[in-house]
mmCIF file of C-alpha atoms in Angstrom:
data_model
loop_
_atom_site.group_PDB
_atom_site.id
_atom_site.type_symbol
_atom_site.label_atom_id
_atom_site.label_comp_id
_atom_site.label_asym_id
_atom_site.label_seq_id
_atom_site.Cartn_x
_atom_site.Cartn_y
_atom_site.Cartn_z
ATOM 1 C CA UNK Y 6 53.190 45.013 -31.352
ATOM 2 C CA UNK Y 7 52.709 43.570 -27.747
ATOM 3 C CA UNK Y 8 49.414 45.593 -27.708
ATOM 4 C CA UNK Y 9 48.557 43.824 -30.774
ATOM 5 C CA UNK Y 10 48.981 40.613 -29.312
ATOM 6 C CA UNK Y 11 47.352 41.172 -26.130
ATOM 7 C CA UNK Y 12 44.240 42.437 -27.910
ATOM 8 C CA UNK Y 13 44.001 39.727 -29.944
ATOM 9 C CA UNK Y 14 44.663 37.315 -27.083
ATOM 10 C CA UNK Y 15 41.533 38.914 -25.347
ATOM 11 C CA UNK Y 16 39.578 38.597 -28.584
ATOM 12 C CA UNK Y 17 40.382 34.873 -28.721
ATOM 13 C CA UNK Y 18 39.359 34.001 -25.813
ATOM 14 C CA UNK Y 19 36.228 36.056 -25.577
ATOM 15 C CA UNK Y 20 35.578 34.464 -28.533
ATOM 16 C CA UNK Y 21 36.221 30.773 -26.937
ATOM 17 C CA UNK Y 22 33.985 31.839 -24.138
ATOM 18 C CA UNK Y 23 31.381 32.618 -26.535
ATOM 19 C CA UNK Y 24 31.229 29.512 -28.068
ATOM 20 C CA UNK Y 25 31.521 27.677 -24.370
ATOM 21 C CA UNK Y 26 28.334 29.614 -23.594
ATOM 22 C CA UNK Y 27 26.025 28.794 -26.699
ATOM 23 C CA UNK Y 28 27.228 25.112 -25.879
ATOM 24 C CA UNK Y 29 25.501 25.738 -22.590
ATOM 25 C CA UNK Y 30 22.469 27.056 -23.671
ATOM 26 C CA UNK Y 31 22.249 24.284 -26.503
ATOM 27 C CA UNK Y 32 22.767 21.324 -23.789
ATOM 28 C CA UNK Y 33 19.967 23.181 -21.812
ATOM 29 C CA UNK Y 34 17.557 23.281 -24.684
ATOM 30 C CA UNK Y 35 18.721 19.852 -25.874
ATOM 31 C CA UNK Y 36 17.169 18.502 -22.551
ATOM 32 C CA UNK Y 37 14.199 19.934 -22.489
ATOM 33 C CA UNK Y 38 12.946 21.600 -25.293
ATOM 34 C CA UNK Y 39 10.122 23.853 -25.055
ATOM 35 C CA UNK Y 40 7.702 24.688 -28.493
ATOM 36 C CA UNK Y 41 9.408 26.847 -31.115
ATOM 37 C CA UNK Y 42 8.720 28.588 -34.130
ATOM 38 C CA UNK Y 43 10.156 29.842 -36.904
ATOM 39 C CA UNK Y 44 9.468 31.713 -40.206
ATOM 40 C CA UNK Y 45 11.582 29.547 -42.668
ATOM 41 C CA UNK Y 46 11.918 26.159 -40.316
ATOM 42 C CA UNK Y 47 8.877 23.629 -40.277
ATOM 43 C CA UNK Y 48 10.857 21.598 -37.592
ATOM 44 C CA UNK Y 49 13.004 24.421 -35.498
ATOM 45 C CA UNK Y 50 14.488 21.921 -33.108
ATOM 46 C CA UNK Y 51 17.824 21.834 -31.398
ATOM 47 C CA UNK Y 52 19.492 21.219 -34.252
ATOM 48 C CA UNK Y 53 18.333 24.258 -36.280
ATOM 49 C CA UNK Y 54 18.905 26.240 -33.085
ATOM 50 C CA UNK Y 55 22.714 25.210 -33.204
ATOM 51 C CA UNK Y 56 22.999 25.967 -36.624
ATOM 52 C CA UNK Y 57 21.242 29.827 -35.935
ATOM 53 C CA UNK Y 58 23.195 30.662 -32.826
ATOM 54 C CA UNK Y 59 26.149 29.527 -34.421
ATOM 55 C CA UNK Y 60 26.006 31.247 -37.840
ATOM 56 C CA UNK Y 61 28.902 33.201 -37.315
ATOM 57 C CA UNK Y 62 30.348 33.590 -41.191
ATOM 58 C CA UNK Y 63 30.012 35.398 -44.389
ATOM 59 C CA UNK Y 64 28.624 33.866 -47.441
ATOM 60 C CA UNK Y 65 30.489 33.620 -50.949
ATOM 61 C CA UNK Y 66 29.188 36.950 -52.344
ATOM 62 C CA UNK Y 67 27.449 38.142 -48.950
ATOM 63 C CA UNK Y 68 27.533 42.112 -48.457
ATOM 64 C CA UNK Y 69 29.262 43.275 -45.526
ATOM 65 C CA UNK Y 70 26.876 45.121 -44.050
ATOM 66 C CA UNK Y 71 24.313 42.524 -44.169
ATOM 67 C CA UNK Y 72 23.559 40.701 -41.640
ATOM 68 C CA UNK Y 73 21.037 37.362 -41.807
ATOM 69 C CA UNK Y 74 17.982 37.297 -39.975
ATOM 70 C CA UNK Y 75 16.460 34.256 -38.536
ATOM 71 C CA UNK Y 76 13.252 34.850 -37.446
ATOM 72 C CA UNK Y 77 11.281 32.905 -34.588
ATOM 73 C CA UNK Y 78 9.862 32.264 -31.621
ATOM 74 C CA UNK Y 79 10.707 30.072 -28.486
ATOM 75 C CA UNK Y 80 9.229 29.183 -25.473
ATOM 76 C CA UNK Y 81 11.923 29.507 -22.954
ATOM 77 C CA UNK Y 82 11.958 27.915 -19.487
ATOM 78 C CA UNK Y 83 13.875 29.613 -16.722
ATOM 79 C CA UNK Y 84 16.996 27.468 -16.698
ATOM 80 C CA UNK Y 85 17.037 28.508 -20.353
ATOM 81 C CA UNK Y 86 16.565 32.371 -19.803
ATOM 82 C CA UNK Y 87 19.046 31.956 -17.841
ATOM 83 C CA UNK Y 88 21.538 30.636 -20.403
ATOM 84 C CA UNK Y 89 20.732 33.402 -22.582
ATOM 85 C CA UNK Y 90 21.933 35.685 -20.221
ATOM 86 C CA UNK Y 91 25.070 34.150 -19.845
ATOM 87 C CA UNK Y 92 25.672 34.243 -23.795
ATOM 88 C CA UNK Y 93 24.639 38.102 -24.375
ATOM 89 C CA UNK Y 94 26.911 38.725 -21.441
ATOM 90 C CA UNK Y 95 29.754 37.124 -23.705
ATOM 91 C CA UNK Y 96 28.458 38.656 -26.565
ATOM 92 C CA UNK Y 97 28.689 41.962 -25.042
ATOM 93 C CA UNK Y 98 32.322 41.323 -24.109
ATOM 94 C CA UNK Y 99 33.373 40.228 -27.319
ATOM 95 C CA UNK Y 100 31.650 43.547 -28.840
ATOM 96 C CA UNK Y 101 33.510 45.832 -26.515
ATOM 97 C CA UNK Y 102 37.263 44.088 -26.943
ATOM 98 C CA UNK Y 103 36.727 44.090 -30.748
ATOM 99 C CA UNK Y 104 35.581 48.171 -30.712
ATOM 100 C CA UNK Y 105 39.220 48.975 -28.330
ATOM 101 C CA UNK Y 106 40.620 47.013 -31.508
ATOM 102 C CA UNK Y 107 39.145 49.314 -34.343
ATOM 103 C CA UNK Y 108 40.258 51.780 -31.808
ATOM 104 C CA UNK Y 109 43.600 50.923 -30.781
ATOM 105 C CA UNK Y 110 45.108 47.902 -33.688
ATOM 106 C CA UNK Y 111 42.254 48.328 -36.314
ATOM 107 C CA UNK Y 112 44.620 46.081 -39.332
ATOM 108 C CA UNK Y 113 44.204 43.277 -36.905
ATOM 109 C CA UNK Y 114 40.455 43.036 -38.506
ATOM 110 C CA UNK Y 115 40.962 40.940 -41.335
ATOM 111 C CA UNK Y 116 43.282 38.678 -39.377
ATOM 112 C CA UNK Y 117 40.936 38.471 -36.775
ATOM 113 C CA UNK Y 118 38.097 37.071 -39.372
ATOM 114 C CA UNK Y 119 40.129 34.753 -40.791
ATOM 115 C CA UNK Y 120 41.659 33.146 -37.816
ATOM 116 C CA UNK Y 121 39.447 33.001 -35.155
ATOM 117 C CA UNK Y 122 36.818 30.208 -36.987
ATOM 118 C CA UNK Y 123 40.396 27.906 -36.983
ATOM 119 C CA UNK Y 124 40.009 27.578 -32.706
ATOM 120 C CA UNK Y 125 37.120 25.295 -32.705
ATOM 121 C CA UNK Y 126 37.691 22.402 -35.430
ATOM 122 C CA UNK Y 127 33.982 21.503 -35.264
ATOM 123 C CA UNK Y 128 32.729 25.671 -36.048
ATOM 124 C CA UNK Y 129 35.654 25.486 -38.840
ATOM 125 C CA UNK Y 130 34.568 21.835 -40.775
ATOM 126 C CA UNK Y 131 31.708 23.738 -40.844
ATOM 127 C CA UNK Y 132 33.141 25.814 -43.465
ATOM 128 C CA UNK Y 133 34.259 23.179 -45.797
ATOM 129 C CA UNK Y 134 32.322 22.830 -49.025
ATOM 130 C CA UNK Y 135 29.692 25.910 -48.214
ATOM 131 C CA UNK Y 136 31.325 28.957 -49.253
ATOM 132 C CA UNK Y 137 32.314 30.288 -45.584
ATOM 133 C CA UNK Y 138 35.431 31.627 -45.560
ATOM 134 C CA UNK Y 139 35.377 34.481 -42.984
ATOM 135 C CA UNK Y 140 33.847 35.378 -39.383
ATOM 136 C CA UNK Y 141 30.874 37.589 -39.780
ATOM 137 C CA UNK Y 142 32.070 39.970 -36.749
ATOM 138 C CA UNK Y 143 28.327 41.515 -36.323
ATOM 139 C CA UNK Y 144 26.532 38.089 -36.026
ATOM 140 C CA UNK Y 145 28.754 37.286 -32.958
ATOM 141 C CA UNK Y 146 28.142 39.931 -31.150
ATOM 142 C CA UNK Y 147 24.058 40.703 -31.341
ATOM 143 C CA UNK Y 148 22.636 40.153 -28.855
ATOM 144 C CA UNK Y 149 19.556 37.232 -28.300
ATOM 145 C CA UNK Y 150 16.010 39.049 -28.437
ATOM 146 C CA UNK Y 151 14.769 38.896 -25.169
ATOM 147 C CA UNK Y 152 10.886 39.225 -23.780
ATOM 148 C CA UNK Y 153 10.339 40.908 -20.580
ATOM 149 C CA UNK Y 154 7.886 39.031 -18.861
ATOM 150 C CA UNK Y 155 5.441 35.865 -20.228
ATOM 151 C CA UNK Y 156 3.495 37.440 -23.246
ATOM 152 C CA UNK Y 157 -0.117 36.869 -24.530
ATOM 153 C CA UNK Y 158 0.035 37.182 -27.800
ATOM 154 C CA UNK Y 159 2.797 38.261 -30.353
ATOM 155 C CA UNK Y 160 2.099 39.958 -33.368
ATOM 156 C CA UNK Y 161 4.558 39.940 -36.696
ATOM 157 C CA UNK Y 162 5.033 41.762 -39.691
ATOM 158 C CA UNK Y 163 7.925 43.426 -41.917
ATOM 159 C CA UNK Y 164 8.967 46.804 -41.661
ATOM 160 C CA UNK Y 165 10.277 47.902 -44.714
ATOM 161 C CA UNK Y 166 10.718 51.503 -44.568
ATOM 162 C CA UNK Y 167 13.007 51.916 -42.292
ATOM 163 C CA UNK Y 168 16.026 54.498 -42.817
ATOM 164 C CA UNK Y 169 18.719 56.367 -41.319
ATOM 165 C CA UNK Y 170 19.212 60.332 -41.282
ATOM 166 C CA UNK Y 171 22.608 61.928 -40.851
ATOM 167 C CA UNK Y 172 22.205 66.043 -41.131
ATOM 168 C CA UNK Y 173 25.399 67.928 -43.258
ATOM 169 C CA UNK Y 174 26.751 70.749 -43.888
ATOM 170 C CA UNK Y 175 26.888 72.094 -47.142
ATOM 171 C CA UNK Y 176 30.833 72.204 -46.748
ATOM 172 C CA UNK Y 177 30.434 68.308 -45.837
ATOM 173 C CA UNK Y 178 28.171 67.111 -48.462
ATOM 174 C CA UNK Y 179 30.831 69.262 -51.337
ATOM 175 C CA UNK Y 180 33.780 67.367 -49.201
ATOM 176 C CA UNK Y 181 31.751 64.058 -50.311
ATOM 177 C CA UNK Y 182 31.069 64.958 -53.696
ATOM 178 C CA UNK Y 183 34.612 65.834 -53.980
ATOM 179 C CA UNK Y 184 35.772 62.388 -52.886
ATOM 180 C CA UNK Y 185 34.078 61.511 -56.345
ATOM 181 C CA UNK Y 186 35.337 61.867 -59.794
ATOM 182 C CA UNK Y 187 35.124 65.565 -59.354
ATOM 183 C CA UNK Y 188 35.551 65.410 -63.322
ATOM 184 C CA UNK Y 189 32.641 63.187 -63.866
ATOM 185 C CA UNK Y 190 29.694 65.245 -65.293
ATOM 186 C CA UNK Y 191 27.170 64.387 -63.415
ATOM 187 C CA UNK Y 192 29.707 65.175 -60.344
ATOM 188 C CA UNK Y 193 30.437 69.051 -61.661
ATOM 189 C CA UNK Y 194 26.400 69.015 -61.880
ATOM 190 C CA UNK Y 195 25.859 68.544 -58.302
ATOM 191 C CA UNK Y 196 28.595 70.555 -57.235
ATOM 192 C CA UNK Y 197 26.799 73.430 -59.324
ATOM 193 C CA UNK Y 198 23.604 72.645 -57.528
ATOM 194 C CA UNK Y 199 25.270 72.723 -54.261
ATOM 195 C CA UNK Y 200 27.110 76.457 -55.028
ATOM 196 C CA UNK Y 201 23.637 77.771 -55.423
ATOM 197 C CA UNK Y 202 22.209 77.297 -52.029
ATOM 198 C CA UNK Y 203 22.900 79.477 -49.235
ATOM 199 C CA UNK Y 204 26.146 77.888 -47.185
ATOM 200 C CA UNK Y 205 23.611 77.651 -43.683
ATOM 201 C CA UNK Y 206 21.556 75.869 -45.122
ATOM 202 C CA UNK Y 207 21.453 72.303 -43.562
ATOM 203 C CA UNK Y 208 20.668 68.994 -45.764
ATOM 204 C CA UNK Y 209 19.930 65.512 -44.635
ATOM 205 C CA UNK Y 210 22.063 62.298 -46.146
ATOM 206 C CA UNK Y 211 19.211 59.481 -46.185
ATOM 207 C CA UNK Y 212 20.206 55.433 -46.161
ATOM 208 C CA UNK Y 213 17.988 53.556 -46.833
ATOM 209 C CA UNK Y 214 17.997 49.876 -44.502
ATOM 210 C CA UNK Y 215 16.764 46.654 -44.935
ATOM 211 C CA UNK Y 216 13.773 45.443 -44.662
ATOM 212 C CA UNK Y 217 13.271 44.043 -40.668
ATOM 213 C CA UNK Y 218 10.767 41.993 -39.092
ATOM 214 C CA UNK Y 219 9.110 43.688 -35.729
ATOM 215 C CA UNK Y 220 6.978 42.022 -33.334
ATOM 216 C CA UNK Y 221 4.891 43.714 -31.218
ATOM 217 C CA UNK Y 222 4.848 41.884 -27.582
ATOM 218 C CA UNK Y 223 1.481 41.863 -25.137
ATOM 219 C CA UNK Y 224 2.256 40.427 -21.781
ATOM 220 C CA UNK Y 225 -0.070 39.197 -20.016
ATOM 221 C CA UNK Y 226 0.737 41.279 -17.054
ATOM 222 C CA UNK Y 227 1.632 44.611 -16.533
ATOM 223 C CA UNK Y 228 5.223 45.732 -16.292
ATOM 224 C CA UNK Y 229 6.255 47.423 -13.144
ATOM 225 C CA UNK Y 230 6.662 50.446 -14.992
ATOM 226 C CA UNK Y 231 2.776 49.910 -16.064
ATOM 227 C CA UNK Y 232 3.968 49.255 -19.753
ATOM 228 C CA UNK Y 233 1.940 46.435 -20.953
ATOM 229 C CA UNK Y 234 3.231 45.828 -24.722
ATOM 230 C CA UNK Y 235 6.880 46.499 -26.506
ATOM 231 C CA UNK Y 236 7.731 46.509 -30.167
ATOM 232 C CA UNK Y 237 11.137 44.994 -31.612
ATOM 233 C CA UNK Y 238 13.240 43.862 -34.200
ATOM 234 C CA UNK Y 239 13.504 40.371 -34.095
ATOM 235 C CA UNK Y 240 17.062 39.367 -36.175
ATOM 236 C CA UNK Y 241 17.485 35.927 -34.138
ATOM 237 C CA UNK Y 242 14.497 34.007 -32.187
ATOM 238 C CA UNK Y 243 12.599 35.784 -29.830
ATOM 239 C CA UNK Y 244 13.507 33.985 -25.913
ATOM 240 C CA UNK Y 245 9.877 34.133 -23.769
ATOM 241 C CA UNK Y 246 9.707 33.399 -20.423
ATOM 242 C CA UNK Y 247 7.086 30.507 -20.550
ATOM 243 C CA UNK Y 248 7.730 28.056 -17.526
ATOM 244 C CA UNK Y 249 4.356 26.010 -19.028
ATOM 245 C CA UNK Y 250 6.438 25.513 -22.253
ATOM 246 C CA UNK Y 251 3.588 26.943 -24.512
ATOM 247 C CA UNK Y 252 4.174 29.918 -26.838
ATOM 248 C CA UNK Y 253 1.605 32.768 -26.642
ATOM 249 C CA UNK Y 254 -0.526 33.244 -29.413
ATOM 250 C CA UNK Y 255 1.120 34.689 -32.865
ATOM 251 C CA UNK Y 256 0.367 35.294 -36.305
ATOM 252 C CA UNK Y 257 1.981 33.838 -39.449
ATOM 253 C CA UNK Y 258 4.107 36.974 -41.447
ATOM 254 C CA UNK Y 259 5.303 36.571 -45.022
ATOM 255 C CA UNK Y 260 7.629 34.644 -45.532
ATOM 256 C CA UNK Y 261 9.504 37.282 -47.144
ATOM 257 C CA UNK Y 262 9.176 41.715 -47.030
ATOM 258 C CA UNK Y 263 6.910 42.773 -49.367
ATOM 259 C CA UNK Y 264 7.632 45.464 -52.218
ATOM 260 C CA UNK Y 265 7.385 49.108 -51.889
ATOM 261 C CA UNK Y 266 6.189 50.873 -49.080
ATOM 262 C CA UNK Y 267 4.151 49.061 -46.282
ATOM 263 C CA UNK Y 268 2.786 52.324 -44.693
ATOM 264 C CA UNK Y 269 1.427 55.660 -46.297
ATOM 265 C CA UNK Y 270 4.215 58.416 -46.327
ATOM 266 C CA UNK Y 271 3.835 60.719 -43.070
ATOM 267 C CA UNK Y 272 1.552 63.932 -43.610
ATOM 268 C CA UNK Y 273 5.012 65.840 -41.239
ATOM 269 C CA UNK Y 274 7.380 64.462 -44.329
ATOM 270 C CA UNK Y 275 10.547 66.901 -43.514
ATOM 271 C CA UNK Y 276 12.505 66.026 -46.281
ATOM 272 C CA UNK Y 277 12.041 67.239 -50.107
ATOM 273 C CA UNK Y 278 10.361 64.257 -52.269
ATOM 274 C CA UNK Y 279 12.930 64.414 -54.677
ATOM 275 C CA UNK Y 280 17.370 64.039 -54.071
ATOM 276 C CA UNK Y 281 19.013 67.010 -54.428
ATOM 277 C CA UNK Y 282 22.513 65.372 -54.855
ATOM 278 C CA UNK Y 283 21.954 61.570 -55.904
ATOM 279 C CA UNK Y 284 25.356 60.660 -55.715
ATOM 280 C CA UNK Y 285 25.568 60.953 -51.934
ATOM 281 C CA UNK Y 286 22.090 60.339 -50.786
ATOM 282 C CA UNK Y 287 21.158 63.840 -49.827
ATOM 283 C CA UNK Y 288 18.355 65.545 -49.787
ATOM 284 C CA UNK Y 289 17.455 69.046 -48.738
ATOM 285 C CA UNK Y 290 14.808 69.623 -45.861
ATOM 286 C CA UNK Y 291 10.775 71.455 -47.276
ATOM 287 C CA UNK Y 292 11.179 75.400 -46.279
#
């Protein structure tokens, strides 16, 4: 139990010092704003930049592994950039007590998102009357998009074909069909399928993600490593180092991912066109 406590002790005040720090970077911006942008925002002052950087909770109905996006762009002075550093720092720290606690006291979790938002009486009257009734433990701890260097131009647009691909066993994928209804018909069906494929044989689990905004960066300059452009997801606003207080030049994206596929499938496709075992996601690879 006293590990327990001390974890959560550390938690708490990582998370305080969090909160300190986006106070700091708020105060800074406050003062001397620099032009902004942003995708949903006509007006993305200081005030919409407190409520962004401080969106910490879950929404009434809001999946778990969801996280909201809040796309834009801001022209960032160095006293500024600096700020930001301070807060990822934080961030970072709060992301690597909270993984020793899914290591080490992992039933602390639910306490943890109920009770932290009750430390700072102005974060929880936000929660009054809006539906937000637990800490959002990813959107603390992501970090604030950084640019390298001043950029020339940024360009926007939604990637929405983005996946993940986990390779299985055979002996894997039946130990996740099993977790099933193994009784289920459609379950025996796919366990039939898998019996008829050679046990070596490996097969990919596919999940899908959501659809992202990237922006590729130009700076104006050369990197030292002679890199002169960067792509990136851009969850939060993009920081750029802009001492004038100008943003580059950008484009204007959707205002929200369009349908279907964005890009034409690739010619090196390894995967079969069709799933092989629908109830798990998994396909097999083309011989």
């Amino acid at each position: 139990m006293d590990l327990q406590y001390r974890l959560l002790a550390e938690l708490e005040a990582a998370f305080d010092h969090l909160v300190e720090r986006i106070d700091a970077l708020l105060d800074v911006y406050t003062a001397s704003p620099g032009k902004a942008w942003a995708l949903e925002s006509p007006r993305p002052d200081a005030q919409w930049l407190r409520q962004v950087l401080l969106d910490f909770w879950y929404q009434d109905g809001q999946d778990g592994r969801v996280t909201r996006s809040y796309v834009g762009l801001i022209a960032a002075s160095e006293a500024l950039l600096d700020e930001v550093v301070e807060v990822n720092a934080a961030k970072s720290q709060f992301a690597a007590i909270l993984a020793r606690i899914r290591e080490q006291a992992a039933l602390l979790i639910p306490e943890i998102k109920t009770v932290l938002p009750f430390r700072h009486p102005a974060l929880h009257d936000h929660l009054r009357g809006q539906g937000l009734a637990r800490l959002h433990l990813k959107q603390c701890w992501r970090h604030l998009p950084v640019a390298d260097a001043p950029l020339s131009r940024v360009r926007l647009a939604w990637y929405t074909s983005g996946r993940s691909i986990k390779r299985l066993s055979v002996r894997e994928a039946e130990q996740k069909l099993l977790t099933l209804d193994s009784d289920a018909p459609h379950v025996r069906i796919q366990l039939k399928r898998l019996a008829g494929i050679p046990d070596g044989e490996p097969l990919a689990q596919v999940q899908r993600q959501a659809p992202v905004m990237r922006a590729n960066l130009f700076f104006r300059e050369p990197l030292a490593d002679g890199r002169s452009r960067r792509a990136m997801n851009l969850p939060l606003p993009l920081f750029i180092p802009a001492p004038e207080g100008q943003l580059p030049d950008y484009n204007q994206p959707l205002p929200r991912p369009p349908q279907g596929r964005t890009r034409a499938k690739r010619s090196d496709e390894r995967l079969e066109e069709d799933v092989f075992l629908p109830s798990i996601r998994v396909f097999r690879y083309r011989a």
